[in-house]
Coordinates of C-alpha atoms in Angstrom, one line a residue:
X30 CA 0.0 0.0 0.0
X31 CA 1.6 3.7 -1.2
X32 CA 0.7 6.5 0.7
X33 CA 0.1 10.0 -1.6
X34 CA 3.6 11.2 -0.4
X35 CA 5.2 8.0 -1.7
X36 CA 3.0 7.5 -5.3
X37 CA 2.9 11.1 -6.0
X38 CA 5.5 13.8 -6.4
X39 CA 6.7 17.0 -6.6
X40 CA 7.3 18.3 -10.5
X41 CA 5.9 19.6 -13.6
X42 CA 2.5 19.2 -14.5
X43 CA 0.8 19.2 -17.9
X44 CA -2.6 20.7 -18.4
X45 CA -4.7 18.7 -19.9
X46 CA -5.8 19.2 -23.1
X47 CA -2.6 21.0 -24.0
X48 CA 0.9 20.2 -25.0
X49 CA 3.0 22.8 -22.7
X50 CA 4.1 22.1 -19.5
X51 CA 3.1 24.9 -16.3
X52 CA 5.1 25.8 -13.7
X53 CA 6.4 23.1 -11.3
X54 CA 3.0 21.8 -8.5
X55 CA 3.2 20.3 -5.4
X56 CA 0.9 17.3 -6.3
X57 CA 1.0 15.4 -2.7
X58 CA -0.1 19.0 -1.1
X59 CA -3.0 19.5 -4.0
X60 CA -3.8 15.8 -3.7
X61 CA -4.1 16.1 0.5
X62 CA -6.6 20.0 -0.2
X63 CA -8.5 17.7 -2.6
X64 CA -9.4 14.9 -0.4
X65 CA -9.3 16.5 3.3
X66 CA -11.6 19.3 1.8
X67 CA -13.7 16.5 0.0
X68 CA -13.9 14.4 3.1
X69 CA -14.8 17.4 4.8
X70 CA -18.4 17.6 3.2
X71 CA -19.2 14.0 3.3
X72 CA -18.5 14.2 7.1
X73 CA -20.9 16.8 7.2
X74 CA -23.7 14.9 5.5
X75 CA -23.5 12.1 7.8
X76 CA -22.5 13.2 11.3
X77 CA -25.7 15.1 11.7
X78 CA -27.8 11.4 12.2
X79 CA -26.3 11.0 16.0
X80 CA -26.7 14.4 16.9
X81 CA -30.7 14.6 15.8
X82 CA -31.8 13.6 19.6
X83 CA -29.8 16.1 21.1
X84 CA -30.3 18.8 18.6
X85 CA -33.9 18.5 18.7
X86 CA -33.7 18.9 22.7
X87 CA -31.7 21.7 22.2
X88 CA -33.3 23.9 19.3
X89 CA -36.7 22.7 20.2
X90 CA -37.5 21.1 16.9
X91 CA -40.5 19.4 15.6
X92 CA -40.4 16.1 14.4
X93 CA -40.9 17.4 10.9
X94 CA -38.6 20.8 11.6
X95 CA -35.9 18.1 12.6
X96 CA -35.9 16.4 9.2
X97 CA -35.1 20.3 7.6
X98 CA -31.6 20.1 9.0
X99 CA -30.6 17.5 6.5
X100 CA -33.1 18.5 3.5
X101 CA -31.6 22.1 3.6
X102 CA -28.2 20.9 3.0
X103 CA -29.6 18.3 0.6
X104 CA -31.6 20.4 -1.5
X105 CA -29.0 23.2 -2.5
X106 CA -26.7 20.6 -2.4
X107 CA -28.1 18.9 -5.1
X108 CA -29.7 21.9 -7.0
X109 CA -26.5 23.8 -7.4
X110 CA -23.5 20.8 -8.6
X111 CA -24.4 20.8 -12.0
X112 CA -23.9 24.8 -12.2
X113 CA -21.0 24.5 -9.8
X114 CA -19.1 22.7 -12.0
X115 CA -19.6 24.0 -15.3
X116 CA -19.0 27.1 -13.1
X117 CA -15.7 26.4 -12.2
X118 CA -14.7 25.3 -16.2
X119 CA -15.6 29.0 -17.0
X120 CA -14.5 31.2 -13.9
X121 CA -11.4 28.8 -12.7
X122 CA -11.4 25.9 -10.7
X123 CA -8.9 27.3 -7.9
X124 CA -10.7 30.5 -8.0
X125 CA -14.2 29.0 -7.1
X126 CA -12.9 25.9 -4.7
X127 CA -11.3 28.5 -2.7
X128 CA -14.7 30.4 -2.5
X129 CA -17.0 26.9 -1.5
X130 CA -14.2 26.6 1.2
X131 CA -15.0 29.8 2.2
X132 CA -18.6 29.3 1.8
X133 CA -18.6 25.6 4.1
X134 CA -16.3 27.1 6.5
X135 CA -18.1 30.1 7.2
X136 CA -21.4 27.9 7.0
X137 CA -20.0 25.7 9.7
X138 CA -19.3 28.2 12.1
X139 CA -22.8 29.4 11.9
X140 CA -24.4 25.7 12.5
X141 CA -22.4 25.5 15.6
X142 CA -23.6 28.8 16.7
X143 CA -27.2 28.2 15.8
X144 CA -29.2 29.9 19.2
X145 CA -32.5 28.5 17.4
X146 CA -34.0 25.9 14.6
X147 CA -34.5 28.8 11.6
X148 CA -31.0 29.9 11.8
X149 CA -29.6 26.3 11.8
X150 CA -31.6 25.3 8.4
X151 CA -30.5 28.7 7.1
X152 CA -26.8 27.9 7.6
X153 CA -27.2 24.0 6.6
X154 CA -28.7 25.4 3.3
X155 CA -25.6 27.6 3.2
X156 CA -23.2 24.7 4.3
X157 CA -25.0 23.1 1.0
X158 CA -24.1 25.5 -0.9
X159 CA -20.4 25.2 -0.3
X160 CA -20.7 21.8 -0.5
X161 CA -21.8 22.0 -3.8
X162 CA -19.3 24.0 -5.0
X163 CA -16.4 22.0 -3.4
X164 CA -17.5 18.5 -4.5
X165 CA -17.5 18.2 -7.8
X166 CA -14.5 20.5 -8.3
X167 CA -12.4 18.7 -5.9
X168 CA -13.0 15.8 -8.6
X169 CA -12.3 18.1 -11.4
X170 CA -9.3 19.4 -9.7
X171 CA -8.1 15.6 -9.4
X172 CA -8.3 14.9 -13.1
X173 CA -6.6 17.9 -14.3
X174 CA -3.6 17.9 -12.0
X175 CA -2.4 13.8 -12.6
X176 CA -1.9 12.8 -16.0
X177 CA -3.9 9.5 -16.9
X178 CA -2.2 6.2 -16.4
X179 CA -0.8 5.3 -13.0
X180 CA -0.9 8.6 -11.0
X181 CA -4.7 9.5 -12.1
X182 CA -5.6 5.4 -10.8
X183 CA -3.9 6.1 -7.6
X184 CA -5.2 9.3 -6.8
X185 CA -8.4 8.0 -8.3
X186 CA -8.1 5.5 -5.5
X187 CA -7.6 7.7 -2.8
X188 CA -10.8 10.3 -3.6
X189 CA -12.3 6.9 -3.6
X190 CA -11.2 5.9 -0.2
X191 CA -12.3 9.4 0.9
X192 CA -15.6 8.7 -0.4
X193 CA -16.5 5.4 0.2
X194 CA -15.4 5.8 4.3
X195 CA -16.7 9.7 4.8
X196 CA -20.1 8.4 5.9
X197 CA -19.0 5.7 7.7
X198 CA -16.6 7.8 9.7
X199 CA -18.9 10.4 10.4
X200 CA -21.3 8.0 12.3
X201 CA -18.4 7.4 14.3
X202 CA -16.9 11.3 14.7
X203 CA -20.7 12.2 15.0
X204 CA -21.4 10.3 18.0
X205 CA -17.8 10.3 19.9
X206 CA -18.6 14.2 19.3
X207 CA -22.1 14.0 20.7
X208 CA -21.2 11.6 23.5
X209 CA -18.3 13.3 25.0
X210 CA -18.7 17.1 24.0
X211 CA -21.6 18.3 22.1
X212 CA -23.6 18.0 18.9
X213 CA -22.2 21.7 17.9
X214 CA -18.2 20.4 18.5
X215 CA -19.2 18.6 15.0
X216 CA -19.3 21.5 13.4
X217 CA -16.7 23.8 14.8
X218 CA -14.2 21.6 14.1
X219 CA -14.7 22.2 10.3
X220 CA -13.5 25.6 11.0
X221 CA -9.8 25.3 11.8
X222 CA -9.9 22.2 9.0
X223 CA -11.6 24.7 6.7
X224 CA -9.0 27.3 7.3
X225 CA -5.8 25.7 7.2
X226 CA -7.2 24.4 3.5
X227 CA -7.9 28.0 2.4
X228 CA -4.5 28.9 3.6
X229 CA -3.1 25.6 1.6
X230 CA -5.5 26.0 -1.8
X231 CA -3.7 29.6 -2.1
X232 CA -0.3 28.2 -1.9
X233 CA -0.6 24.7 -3.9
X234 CA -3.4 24.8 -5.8
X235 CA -3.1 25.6 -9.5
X236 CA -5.7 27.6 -12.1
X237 CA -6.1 25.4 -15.0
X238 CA -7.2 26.9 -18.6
X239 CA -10.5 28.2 -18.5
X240 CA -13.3 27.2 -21.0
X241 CA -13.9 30.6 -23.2
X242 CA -17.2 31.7 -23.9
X243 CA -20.8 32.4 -22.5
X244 CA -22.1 30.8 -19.6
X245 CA -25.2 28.9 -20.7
X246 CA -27.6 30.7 -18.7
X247 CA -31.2 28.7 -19.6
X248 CA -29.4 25.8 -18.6
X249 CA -27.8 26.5 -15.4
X250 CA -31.6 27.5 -14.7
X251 CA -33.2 24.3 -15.7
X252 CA -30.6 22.3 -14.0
X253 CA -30.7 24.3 -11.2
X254 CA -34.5 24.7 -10.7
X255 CA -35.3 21.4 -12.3
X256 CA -33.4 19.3 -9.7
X257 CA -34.0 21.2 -7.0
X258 CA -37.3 21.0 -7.2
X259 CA -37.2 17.2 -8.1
X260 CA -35.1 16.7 -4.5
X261 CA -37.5 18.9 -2.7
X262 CA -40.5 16.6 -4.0
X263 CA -38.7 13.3 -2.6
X264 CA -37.1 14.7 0.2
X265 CA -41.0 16.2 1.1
X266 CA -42.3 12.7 0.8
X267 CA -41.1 11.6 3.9
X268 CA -43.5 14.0 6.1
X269 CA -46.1 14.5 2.9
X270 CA -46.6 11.3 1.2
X271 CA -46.1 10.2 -2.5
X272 CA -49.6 10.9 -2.8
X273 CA -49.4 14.3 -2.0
X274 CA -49.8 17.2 -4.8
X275 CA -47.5 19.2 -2.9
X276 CA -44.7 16.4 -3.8
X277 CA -46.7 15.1 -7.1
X278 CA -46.4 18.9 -8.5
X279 CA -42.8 19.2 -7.3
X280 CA -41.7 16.0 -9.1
X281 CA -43.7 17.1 -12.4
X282 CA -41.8 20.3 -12.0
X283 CA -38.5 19.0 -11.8
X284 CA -39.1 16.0 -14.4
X285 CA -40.3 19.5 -16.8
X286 CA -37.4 21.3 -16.6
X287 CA -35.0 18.5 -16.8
X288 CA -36.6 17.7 -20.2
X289 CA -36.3 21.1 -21.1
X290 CA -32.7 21.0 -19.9
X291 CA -32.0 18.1 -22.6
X292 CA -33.6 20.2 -25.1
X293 CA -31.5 23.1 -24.4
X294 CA -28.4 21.6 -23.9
X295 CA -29.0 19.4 -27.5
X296 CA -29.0 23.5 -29.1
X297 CA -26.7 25.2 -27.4
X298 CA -22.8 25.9 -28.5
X299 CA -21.2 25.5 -24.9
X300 CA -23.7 23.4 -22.7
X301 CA -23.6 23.5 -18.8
X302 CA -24.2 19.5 -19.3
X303 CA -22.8 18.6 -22.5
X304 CA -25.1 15.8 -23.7
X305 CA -22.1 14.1 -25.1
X306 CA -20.9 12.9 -21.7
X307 CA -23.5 10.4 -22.2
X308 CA -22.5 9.1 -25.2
X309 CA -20.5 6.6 -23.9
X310 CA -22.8 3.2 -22.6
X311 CA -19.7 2.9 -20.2
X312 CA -19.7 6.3 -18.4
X313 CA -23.9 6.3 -19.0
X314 CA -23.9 3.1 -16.9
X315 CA -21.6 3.9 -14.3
X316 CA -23.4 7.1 -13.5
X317 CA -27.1 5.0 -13.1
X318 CA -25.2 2.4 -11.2
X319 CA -23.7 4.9 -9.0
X320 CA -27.4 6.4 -8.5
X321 CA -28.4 3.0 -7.6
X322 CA -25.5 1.4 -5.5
X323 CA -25.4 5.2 -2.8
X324 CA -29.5 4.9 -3.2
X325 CA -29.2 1.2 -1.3
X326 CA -26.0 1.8 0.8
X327 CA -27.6 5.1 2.5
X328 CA -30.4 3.4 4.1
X329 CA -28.3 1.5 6.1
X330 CA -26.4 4.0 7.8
X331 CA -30.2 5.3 8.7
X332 CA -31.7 1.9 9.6
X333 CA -28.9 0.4 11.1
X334 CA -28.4 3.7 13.5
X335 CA -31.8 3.3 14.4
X336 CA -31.4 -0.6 15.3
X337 CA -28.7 -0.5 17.4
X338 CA -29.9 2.5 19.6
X339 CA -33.6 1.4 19.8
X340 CA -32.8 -2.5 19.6
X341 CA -29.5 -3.4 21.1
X342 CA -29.9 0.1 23.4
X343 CA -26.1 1.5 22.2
X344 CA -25.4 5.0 23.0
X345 CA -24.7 7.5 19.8
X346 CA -21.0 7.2 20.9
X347 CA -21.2 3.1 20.3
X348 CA -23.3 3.0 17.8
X349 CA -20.9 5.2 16.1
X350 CA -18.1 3.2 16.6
X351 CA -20.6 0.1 15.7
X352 CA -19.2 0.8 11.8
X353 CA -15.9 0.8 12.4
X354 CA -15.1 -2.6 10.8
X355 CA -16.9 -1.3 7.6
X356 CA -14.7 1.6 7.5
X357 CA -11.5 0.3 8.3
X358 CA -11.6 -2.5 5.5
X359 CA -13.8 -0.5 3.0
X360 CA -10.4 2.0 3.3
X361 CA -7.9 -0.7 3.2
X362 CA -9.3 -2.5 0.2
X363 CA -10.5 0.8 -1.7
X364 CA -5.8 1.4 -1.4
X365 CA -5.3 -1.8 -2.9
X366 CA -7.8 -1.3 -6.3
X367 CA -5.2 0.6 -8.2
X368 CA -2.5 -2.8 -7.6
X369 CA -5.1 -5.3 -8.0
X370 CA -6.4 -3.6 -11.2
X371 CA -2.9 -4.3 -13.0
X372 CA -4.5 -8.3 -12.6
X373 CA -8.0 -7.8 -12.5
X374 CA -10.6 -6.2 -15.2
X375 CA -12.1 -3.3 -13.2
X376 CA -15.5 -3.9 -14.8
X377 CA -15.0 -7.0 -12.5
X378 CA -13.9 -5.1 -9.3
X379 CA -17.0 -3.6 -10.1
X380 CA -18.8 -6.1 -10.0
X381 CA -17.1 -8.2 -6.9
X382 CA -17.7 -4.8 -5.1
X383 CA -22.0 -4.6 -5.7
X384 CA -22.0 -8.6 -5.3
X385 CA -20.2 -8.6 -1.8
X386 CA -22.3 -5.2 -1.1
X387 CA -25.4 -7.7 -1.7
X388 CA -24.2 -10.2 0.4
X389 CA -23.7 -8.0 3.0
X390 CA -27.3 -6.0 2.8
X391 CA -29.1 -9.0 2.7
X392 CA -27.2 -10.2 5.7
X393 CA -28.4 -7.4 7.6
X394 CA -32.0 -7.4 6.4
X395 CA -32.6 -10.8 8.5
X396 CA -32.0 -9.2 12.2
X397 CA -34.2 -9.6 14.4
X398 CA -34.8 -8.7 18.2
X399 CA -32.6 -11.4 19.3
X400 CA -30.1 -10.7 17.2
X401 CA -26.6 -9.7 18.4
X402 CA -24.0 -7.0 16.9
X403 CA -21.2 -9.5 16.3
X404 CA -23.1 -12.4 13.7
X405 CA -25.4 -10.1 12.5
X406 CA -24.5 -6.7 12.1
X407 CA -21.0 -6.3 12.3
X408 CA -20.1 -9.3 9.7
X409 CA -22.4 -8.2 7.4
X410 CA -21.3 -4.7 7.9
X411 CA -17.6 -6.6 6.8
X412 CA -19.4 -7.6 3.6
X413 CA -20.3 -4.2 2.7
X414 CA -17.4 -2.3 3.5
X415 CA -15.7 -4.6 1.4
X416 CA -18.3 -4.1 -1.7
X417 CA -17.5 -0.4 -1.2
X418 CA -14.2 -0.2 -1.5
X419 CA -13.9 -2.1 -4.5
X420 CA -16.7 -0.2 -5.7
X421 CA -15.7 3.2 -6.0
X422 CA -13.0 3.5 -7.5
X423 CA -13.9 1.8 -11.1
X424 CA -17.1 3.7 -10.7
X425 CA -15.3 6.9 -10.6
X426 CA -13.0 6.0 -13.1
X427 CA -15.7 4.8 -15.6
X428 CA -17.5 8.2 -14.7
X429 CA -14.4 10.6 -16.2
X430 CA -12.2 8.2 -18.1
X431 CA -12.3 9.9 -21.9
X432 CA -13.9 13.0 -20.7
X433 CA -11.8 15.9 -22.7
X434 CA -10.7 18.8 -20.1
X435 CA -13.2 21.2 -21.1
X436 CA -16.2 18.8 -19.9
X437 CA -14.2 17.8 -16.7
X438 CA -16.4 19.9 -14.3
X439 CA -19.5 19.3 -16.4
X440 CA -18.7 15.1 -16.0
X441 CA -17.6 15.6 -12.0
X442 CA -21.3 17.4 -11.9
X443 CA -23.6 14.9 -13.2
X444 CA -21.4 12.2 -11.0
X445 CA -21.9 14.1 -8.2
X446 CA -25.5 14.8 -9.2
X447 CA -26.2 11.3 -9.7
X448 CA -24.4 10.2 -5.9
X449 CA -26.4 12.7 -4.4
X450 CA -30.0 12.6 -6.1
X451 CA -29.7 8.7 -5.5
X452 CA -29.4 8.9 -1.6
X453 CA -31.9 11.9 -1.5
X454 CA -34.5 9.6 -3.5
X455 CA -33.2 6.1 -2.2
X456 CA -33.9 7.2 1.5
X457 CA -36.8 8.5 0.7
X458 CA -38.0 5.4 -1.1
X459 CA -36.5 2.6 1.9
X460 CA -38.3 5.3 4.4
X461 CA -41.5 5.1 2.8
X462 CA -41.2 1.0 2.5
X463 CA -40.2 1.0 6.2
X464 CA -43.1 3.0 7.1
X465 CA -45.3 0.6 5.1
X466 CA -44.7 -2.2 6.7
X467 CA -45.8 -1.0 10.5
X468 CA -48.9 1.1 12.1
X469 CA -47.1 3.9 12.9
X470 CA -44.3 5.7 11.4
X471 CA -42.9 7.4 15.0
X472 CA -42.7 4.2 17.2
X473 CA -39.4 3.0 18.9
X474 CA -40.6 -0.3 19.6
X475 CA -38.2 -3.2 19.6
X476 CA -41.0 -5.0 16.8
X477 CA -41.8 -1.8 14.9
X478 CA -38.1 -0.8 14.4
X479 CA -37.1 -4.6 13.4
X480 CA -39.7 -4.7 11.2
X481 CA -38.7 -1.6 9.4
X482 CA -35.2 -2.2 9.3
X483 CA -36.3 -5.5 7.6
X484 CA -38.3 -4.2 5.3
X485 CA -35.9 -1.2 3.9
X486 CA -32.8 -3.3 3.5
X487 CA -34.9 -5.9 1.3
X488 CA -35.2 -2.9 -0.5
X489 CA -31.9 -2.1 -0.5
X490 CA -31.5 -5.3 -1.8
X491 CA -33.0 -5.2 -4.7
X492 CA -31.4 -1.7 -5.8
X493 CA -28.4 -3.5 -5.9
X494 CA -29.8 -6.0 -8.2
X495 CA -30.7 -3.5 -10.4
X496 CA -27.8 -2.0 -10.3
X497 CA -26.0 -6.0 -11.5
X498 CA -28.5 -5.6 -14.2
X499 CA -27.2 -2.3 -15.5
X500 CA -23.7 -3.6 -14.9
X501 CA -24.6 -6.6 -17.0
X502 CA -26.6 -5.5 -19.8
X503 CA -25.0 -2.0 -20.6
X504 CA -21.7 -1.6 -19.3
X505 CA -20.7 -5.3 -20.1
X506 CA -21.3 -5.6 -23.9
X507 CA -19.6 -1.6 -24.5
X508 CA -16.6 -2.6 -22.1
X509 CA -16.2 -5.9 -24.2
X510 CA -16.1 -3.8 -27.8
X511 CA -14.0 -0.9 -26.5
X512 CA -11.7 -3.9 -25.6
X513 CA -11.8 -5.9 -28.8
X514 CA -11.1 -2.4 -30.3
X515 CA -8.0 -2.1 -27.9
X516 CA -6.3 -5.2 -28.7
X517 CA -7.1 -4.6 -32.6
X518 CA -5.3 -1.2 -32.5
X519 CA -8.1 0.6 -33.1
X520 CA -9.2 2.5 -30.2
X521 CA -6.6 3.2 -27.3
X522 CA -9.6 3.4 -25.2
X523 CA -7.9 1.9 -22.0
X524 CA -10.0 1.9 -18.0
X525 CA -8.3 2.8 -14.9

């Protein structure tokens, strides 16, 4: 296993897209503001769950004011990474990071601070926006600063380390945090964190060449609106009901102005989403099977929470350090993807990764009320951290690999906007099923909450079935002609 210091050096880098080399980089110190900053929001949007209880105590929220504190963040999350991103390809990728650092930092501070409920969802939906900025330029960032080939898989594997063990970890940070200090601690200590990668993007970080031209206004509205209001409909659901015009309008909306979005962006010269990102059945599938795969995995960080507090009786502290075995070997085999690539297709790393992912979620859909942590959730919880880290790293490979330097922001976008539309409207969807399945939606009962665990991790299941069926019936067939093209000289199509 390499650390970033030891795979990645300090010399001259080549923008991509051109033939003439910049000034000498630091890539270990843009490689660390990449995935520290990175880590930084995913942190965010999972060590909120252990603080709820004592939040709520402390703010005075309602049951249905509580669920704001996440769909705040989510919403302008969501509604703004497609125009972040294209964003950054016209303004400057340094230029704008900096300012989302700015933006989360400054966001954090006000979280932490929050004397009551409104401000706290006013600052979450500012943390968002920072977040949105940050995320899929971080990626962006990544792909323009190492070459492809052997540098680009590594640090590919890295951000994918980051990724796959930032919600994990949070569970963990959120309810040591919680436990020991307080709910706020969670967020203050983004501040020094922010800070110190302000101070470091400055130094290190590069601007790479801009894309010329006009900013396609019409579409950074339809994206913008058209998602937002699409994650406002599912994330509404929860309190509202499918069956709700409120939620059936929203959805119409945002399905509307997404179609309108693909009309636009069909006409335009310089699209915020360039529909040609989708051209490829590879990169198509990998961004449906990434919507899939976070749509099943995020239920059971919200399931399993709830079983081991309500059902086993943990503390946030322990049932934050309850994922622990998930995270330590989703990190240590996420390092080891780029060596055993060298051996092993990455389509099939893929694939290993959702199958062991399955195993794992079905696993933990069979607990019961005598069921103990060891043989039943933290094996299973094995399985899956295992699935993840081979996971993530072909699927954000697939995602960018071919994607010319002007689209990079536009492709990190719509892999961003896929990870975080498919955990906005895969919790929605396991909530709903959960609910379904018992008389009432708020009871802590030991039956109630087995039952719902049960029932949502079924459906967790099943997502990641769908998302084998994508794997097998679009990326398979393209991967195998891209490589029969390979080996006949050609195409020098080549993944991770």
């Amino acid at each position: 296993m390499t650390t970033p210091g030891e795979a990645l050096s300090s010399r001259p880098t080549q923008a991509l897209g051109t033939g003439s080399t910049t000034s000498p980089v630091h890539r270990t110190g843009i490689l660390v503001i990449i995935l520290v900053s990175y880590f930084m929001i995913l942190l965010d949007n999972s060590i909120i769950f252990t603080g709820l209880p004592s939040i709520q105590a402390t703010l005075h929220f309602s049951s249905t004011g509580l669920s704001w504190i996440q769909n705040a963040y989510t919403l302008t999350f969501g509604g703004l990474l497609l125009l972040a991103a294209r964003a950054g390809d016209i303004i400057g990728r340094r230029r704008l990071f900096i300012v989302g650092l700015v933006i989360f930092t400054a966001a954090s501070m006000a979280v932490g601070l929050s004397p009551a409920g409104e401000w706290m969802i006013g600052a979450r939906a500012l943390q968002g926006i920072g977040a949105a900025i940050v995320g899929p330029i971080s990626l962006s960032l990544l792909t323009a600063t190492f070459p492809a080939g052997r540098e680009r898989n590594q640090a590919v594997a890295w951000y994918a380390a980051t990724a796959g063990i930032g919600g994990s970890l949070g569970m963990v940070v959120g309810g040591l945090l919680t436990d020991l200090v307080s709910w706020r601690a969670g967020f203050f200590v983004n501040v020094p964190i922010g800070i110190v990668m302000i101070i470091m993007g400055m130094r290190y970080l590069v601007e790479q060449p801009r894309t010329p031209g006009k900013f396609d206004v019409p579409g950074a509205l339809f994206s913008t609106l058209g998602v937002g209001s699409l994650m406002y409909g599912i994330v509404s659901s929860t309190d509202l009901g499918w069956a709700s015009p409120v939620v059936i309008a929203a959805i119409a909306l945002g399905v509307a102005l997404l179609i309108l979005l693909v009309v636009n962006e069909a006409r335009v010269r310089q699209p915020i989403m360039p529909l040609r990102l989708f051209a490829s059945r590879v990169r198509s599938g990998s961004f449906a099977i990434r919507f899939l795969y976070i749509g099943a995995t995020i239920g059971l960080f919200f399931f399993v929470t709830q079983f081991l507090q309500n059902v086993l009786h943990w503390t946030p502290l322990q049932a934050g350090l309850g994922y622990l075995p998930m995270t330590v070997v989703n990190f240590a085999v996420a390092l080891l993807v780029p060596r055993l690539s060298r051996r092993i297709p990455p389509l099939l790393l893929l694939a290993a990764g959702i199958l062991a992912t399955l195993v794992g979620m079905v696993w933990l859909s069979r607990v019961s009320a005598d069921s103990t942590y060891i043989l039943d959730v933290g094996l299973p919880m094995i399985f899956v951290g295992l699935g993840q880290g081979l996971a993530f790293a072909p699927l954000t490979s697939f995602g960018i690999h071919g994607v010319k330097a002007e689209d990079g922001g536009a492709a990190s976008g719509v892999m961003n906007t896929a990870h975080q539309l498919g955990s906005s409207l895969g919790l929605a969807i396991l909530v709903a099923l959960g609910a379904s399945a018992v008389a009432s939606q708020t009871s802590t009962s030991v039956g109630d909450v087995v039952t719902r665990v049960q029932v949502a991790l079924t459906g967790s299941s099943a997502l990641l079935i769908v998302a084998a069926v994508v794997l097998v019936s679009v990326m398979l067939p393209a991967f195998i002609a891209d490589r029969r093209r390979l080996h006949s000289g050609t195409s020098s199509v080549a993944y991770l």
